[in-house]
CSV table of C-alpha atoms in Angstrom, one decimal:
chain,number,residue,atom,x,y,z
A,1,UNK,CA,0.0,0.0,0.0
A,2,UNK,CA,1.8,3.3,-1.2
A,3,UNK,CA,1.8,6.0,1.3
A,4,UNK,CA,0.6,9.5,0.6
A,5,UNK,CA,1.8,10.8,-2.5
A,6,UNK,CA,2.6,14.6,-3.3
A,7,UNK,CA,3.9,16.1,-6.3
A,8,UNK,CA,6.1,17.9,-7.4
A,9,UNK,CA,8.4,17.5,-4.6
A,10,UNK,CA,10.0,20.8,-5.6
A,11,UNK,CA,8.3,23.7,-7.4
A,12,UNK,CA,9.7,27.0,-8.5
A,13,UNK,CA,7.5,29.9,-9.4
A,14,UNK,CA,7.8,33.5,-10.3
A,15,UNK,CA,5.9,36.1,-8.5
A,16,UNK,CA,2.6,36.4,-9.7
A,17,UNK,CA,2.5,32.8,-11.0
A,18,UNK,CA,0.2,30.2,-10.2
A,19,UNK,CA,1.1,27.0,-8.1
A,20,UNK,CA,-0.6,23.8,-8.2
A,21,UNK,CA,0.2,21.0,-5.6
A,22,UNK,CA,-1.2,17.6,-5.8
A,23,UNK,CA,-1.7,15.0,-3.2
A,24,UNK,CA,-3.0,11.3,-3.8
A,25,UNK,CA,-4.1,10.0,-0.4
A,26,UNK,CA,-3.5,6.5,0.7
A,27,UNK,CA,-5.7,3.7,-0.6
A,28,UNK,CA,-9.0,3.8,1.1
A,29,UNK,CA,-8.4,7.1,2.7
A,30,UNK,CA,-11.1,9.6,2.1
A,31,UNK,CA,-10.1,12.4,4.5
A,32,UNK,CA,-7.3,15.0,3.4
A,33,UNK,CA,-5.6,17.6,5.1
A,34,UNK,CA,-3.3,20.3,3.8
A,35,UNK,CA,-0.4,22.0,6.3
A,36,UNK,CA,2.1,24.7,5.6
A,37,UNK,CA,5.3,24.8,7.4
A,38,UNK,CA,7.4,27.8,7.2
A,39,UNK,CA,11.1,27.7,7.7
A,40,UNK,CA,12.0,27.1,11.5
A,41,UNK,CA,8.2,27.1,12.3
A,42,UNK,CA,5.8,24.4,13.3
A,43,UNK,CA,3.2,22.9,10.9
A,44,UNK,CA,-0.1,25.2,10.5
A,45,UNK,CA,-3.2,23.8,9.5
A,46,UNK,CA,-4.8,25.0,6.2
A,47,UNK,CA,-7.7,23.1,5.4
A,48,UNK,CA,-9.5,19.7,5.7
A,49,UNK,CA,-11.5,18.1,2.7
A,50,UNK,CA,-13.3,14.9,2.1
A,51,UNK,CA,-14.5,13.7,-1.4
A,52,UNK,CA,-16.1,16.7,-3.2
A,53,UNK,CA,-16.4,18.7,0.2
A,54,UNK,CA,-14.3,21.2,2.1
A,55,UNK,CA,-15.0,20.3,5.8
A,56,UNK,CA,-12.9,22.9,7.7
A,57,UNK,CA,-10.9,25.9,5.8
A,58,UNK,CA,-10.4,27.9,8.8
A,59,UNK,CA,-6.6,27.9,8.5
A,60,UNK,CA,-6.7,28.9,4.6
A,61,UNK,CA,-5.8,32.7,3.7
A,62,UNK,CA,-8.8,34.3,2.5
A,63,UNK,CA,-7.4,35.4,-0.9
A,64,UNK,CA,-5.4,33.6,-3.6
A,65,UNK,CA,-5.5,29.9,-1.9
A,66,UNK,CA,-8.1,27.3,-2.7
A,67,UNK,CA,-8.4,23.5,-2.4
A,68,UNK,CA,-10.4,20.8,-3.8
A,69,UNK,CA,-10.7,17.0,-3.6
A,70,UNK,CA,-12.6,15.9,-6.4
A,71,UNK,CA,-14.6,12.7,-6.9
A,72,UNK,CA,-11.9,11.3,-9.1
A,73,UNK,CA,-8.4,12.2,-9.1
A,74,UNK,CA,-5.8,13.6,-6.3
A,75,UNK,CA,-6.5,16.7,-4.1
A,76,UNK,CA,-5.2,20.2,-5.3
A,77,UNK,CA,-4.0,22.9,-3.2
A,78,UNK,CA,-3.9,26.1,-5.7
A,79,UNK,CA,-2.3,29.3,-5.0
A,80,UNK,CA,-2.8,32.1,-7.2
A,81,UNK,CA,-0.6,35.1,-7.9
A,82,UNK,CA,2.4,33.7,-5.8
A,83,UNK,CA,4.4,35.9,-3.5
A,84,UNK,CA,7.6,35.5,-1.9
A,85,UNK,CA,5.9,34.9,1.6
A,86,UNK,CA,4.2,31.8,0.0
A,87,UNK,CA,7.5,30.1,0.2
A,88,UNK,CA,7.2,27.1,2.2
A,89,UNK,CA,7.0,23.4,2.4
A,90,UNK,CA,3.4,22.2,1.9
A,91,UNK,CA,2.3,18.9,3.4
A,92,UNK,CA,-0.9,16.8,2.9
A,93,UNK,CA,-2.1,14.0,5.1
A,94,UNK,CA,-4.9,11.8,4.7
A,95,UNK,CA,-6.8,9.5,7.0
A,96,UNK,CA,-9.2,6.6,6.8
A,97,UNK,CA,-11.5,7.9,9.6
A,98,UNK,CA,-10.5,11.4,10.6
A,99,UNK,CA,-8.4,10.4,13.4
A,100,UNK,CA,-5.0,9.3,12.7
A,101,UNK,CA,-3.3,11.2,10.0
A,102,UNK,CA,-0.5,9.9,7.8
A,103,UNK,CA,1.8,12.7,6.0
A,104,UNK,CA,3.2,12.8,2.6
A,105,UNK,CA,6.8,13.9,2.0
A,106,UNK,CA,5.8,17.5,1.1
A,107,UNK,CA,6.3,20.0,-1.8
A,108,UNK,CA,8.9,22.5,-1.4
A,109,UNK,CA,7.5,25.9,-2.9
A,110,UNK,CA,10.1,28.3,-3.8
A,111,UNK,CA,8.9,31.7,-5.3
A,112,UNK,CA,11.6,33.9,-6.9
B,28,UNK,CA,-8.3,27.9,20.9
B,29,UNK,CA,-6.1,24.7,21.2
B,30,UNK,CA,-2.4,25.5,22.1
B,31,UNK,CA,0.2,23.3,22.2
B,32,UNK,CA,3.9,24.0,23.6
B,33,UNK,CA,6.8,22.0,23.3
B,34,UNK,CA,10.0,22.0,25.1
B,35,UNK,CA,13.1,22.2,25.1
B,36,UNK,CA,13.1,23.8,21.4
B,37,UNK,CA,16.3,21.8,21.0
B,38,UNK,CA,18.3,19.1,22.9
B,39,UNK,CA,21.6,17.6,22.6
B,40,UNK,CA,22.3,14.4,23.8
B,41,UNK,CA,25.2,11.9,24.0
B,42,UNK,CA,24.6,8.4,22.8
B,43,UNK,CA,23.2,6.3,25.7
B,44,UNK,CA,22.0,9.4,27.7
B,45,UNK,CA,18.4,9.2,28.5
B,46,UNK,CA,16.1,12.2,28.7
B,47,UNK,CA,12.6,13.4,28.0
B,48,UNK,CA,10.7,15.9,26.0
B,49,UNK,CA,7.8,17.9,27.2
B,50,UNK,CA,4.5,18.8,25.4
B,51,UNK,CA,2.0,21.1,27.4
B,52,UNK,CA,-1.4,21.7,25.9
B,53,UNK,CA,-4.7,23.3,26.3
B,54,UNK,CA,-7.8,22.1,24.6
B,55,UNK,CA,-11.4,22.2,25.3
B,56,UNK,CA,-11.8,18.5,24.8
B,57,UNK,CA,-9.1,16.1,23.8
B,58,UNK,CA,-9.9,13.4,21.5
B,59,UNK,CA,-6.2,12.5,21.2
B,60,UNK,CA,-2.5,13.4,21.5
B,61,UNK,CA,-0.1,12.5,18.6
B,62,UNK,CA,3.7,12.3,18.7
B,63,UNK,CA,5.4,12.4,15.3
B,64,UNK,CA,8.9,12.3,14.2
B,65,UNK,CA,10.0,14.5,11.3
B,66,UNK,CA,13.5,14.0,9.6
B,67,UNK,CA,15.0,17.0,7.3
B,68,UNK,CA,13.3,17.2,4.2
B,69,UNK,CA,10.6,14.8,5.0
B,70,UNK,CA,7.0,14.7,6.2
B,71,UNK,CA,6.2,13.8,9.7
B,72,UNK,CA,6.0,10.1,10.6
B,73,UNK,CA,3.3,8.7,13.1
B,74,UNK,CA,4.9,7.3,16.6
B,75,UNK,CA,2.1,7.2,19.1
B,76,UNK,CA,-1.5,8.2,19.9
B,77,UNK,CA,-2.5,8.6,23.6
B,78,UNK,CA,-6.3,9.2,24.5
B,79,UNK,CA,-6.6,9.6,28.2
B,80,UNK,CA,-4.5,10.7,31.2
B,81,UNK,CA,-2.5,7.8,32.6
B,82,UNK,CA,-2.1,6.0,29.3
B,83,UNK,CA,1.4,5.1,28.2
B,84,UNK,CA,2.7,3.6,24.8
B,85,UNK,CA,6.2,2.1,24.0
B,86,UNK,CA,8.0,1.5,20.7
B,87,UNK,CA,11.6,0.4,21.1
B,88,UNK,CA,13.5,3.3,23.0
B,89,UNK,CA,10.8,5.6,23.1
B,90,UNK,CA,7.9,5.9,25.8
B,91,UNK,CA,5.2,8.5,25.7
B,92,UNK,CA,2.9,9.2,28.5
B,93,UNK,CA,0.0,11.7,29.0
B,94,UNK,CA,-1.6,13.8,32.1
B,95,UNK,CA,-4.5,16.2,31.7
B,96,UNK,CA,-2.2,19.1,31.0
B,97,UNK,CA,1.0,17.5,29.3
B,98,UNK,CA,2.6,14.7,27.7
B,99,UNK,CA,6.1,13.3,27.8
B,100,UNK,CA,8.0,11.5,25.4
B,101,UNK,CA,10.9,9.5,27.1
B,102,UNK,CA,13.9,8.4,25.2
B,103,UNK,CA,16.2,5.6,26.9
B,104,UNK,CA,19.5,5.3,25.7
B,105,UNK,CA,19.3,7.1,22.4
B,106,UNK,CA,21.3,6.3,19.4
B,107,UNK,CA,22.4,8.8,16.7
B,108,UNK,CA,19.6,7.6,14.5
B,109,UNK,CA,17.0,8.9,16.9
B,110,UNK,CA,18.1,12.6,16.0
B,111,UNK,CA,15.2,14.2,14.4
B,112,UNK,CA,12.5,16.8,15.3
B,113,UNK,CA,9.8,15.4,17.4
B,114,UNK,CA,6.3,17.0,17.0
B,115,UNK,CA,3.4,16.8,19.4
B,116,UNK,CA,-0.1,17.5,18.4
B,117,UNK,CA,-3.8,17.6,19.7
B,118,UNK,CA,-7.0,16.6,18.4
B,119,UNK,CA,-10.1,17.8,19.7
B,120,UNK,CA,-13.3,15.9,20.3
B,121,UNK,CA,-15.1,18.3,18.0
B,122,UNK,CA,-12.9,18.1,15.1
B,123,UNK,CA,-10.5,16.1,13.1
B,124,UNK,CA,-7.6,18.4,12.2
B,125,UNK,CA,-4.4,18.2,14.4
B,126,UNK,CA,-2.9,21.4,16.0
B,127,UNK,CA,0.9,21.0,16.3
B,128,UNK,CA,3.6,22.3,18.6
B,129,UNK,CA,6.7,23.9,17.2
B,130,UNK,CA,8.6,20.6,17.9
B,131,UNK,CA,11.8,19.7,19.8
B,132,UNK,CA,14.8,19.2,17.5
B,133,UNK,CA,16.8,16.5,19.0
B,134,UNK,CA,20.5,15.4,18.5
B,135,UNK,CA,22.3,12.5,19.7
B,136,UNK,CA,26.0,12.5,19.3
B,137,UNK,CA,28.1,9.2,19.0
């Protein structure tokens, strides 16, 4: 059983471009979470989704950020018009029941 | 709002020198307290879940304990491969997301 798969591992964008981060949960997991980790800081919750539904987006910035988890395919975290402050490691986690979370290896976003 | 505070921020040990990491938490209702290990450039790796005060769990050289206000991660006779950042997180009864502390960066020297 493959773990949580995130791609790309590294993503470089120029200011103003769009970033799309993908997350394929573990087989049988219907709960997906996105976290952001800034350098020398802890993991900060962004959003919690189940298939086709956003359950909790209280940690998501109000502008430029969006997330989806469609019926088919991976979960996508989308950042429009990136700024340098968006540079961070973005981690996806999945869970079969909304209890124990299993994390992917993350996507390191660098904004030039 | 949930709060999780870990101490110390960083800890250096000699191989074989046992110690403990602390996680203090404030939560309206605790569903579970989680310990994760994170290596540089990788995602957090699950270690333990504790559900109620007095509970203890062990895995190799690690033992996690829980009280109503804090959790400890005891490391017995650590080895260099135990070097990592150890993260503590709480999950509320009313929700599913985890709230993480800042972590303790552990270095074990040979």
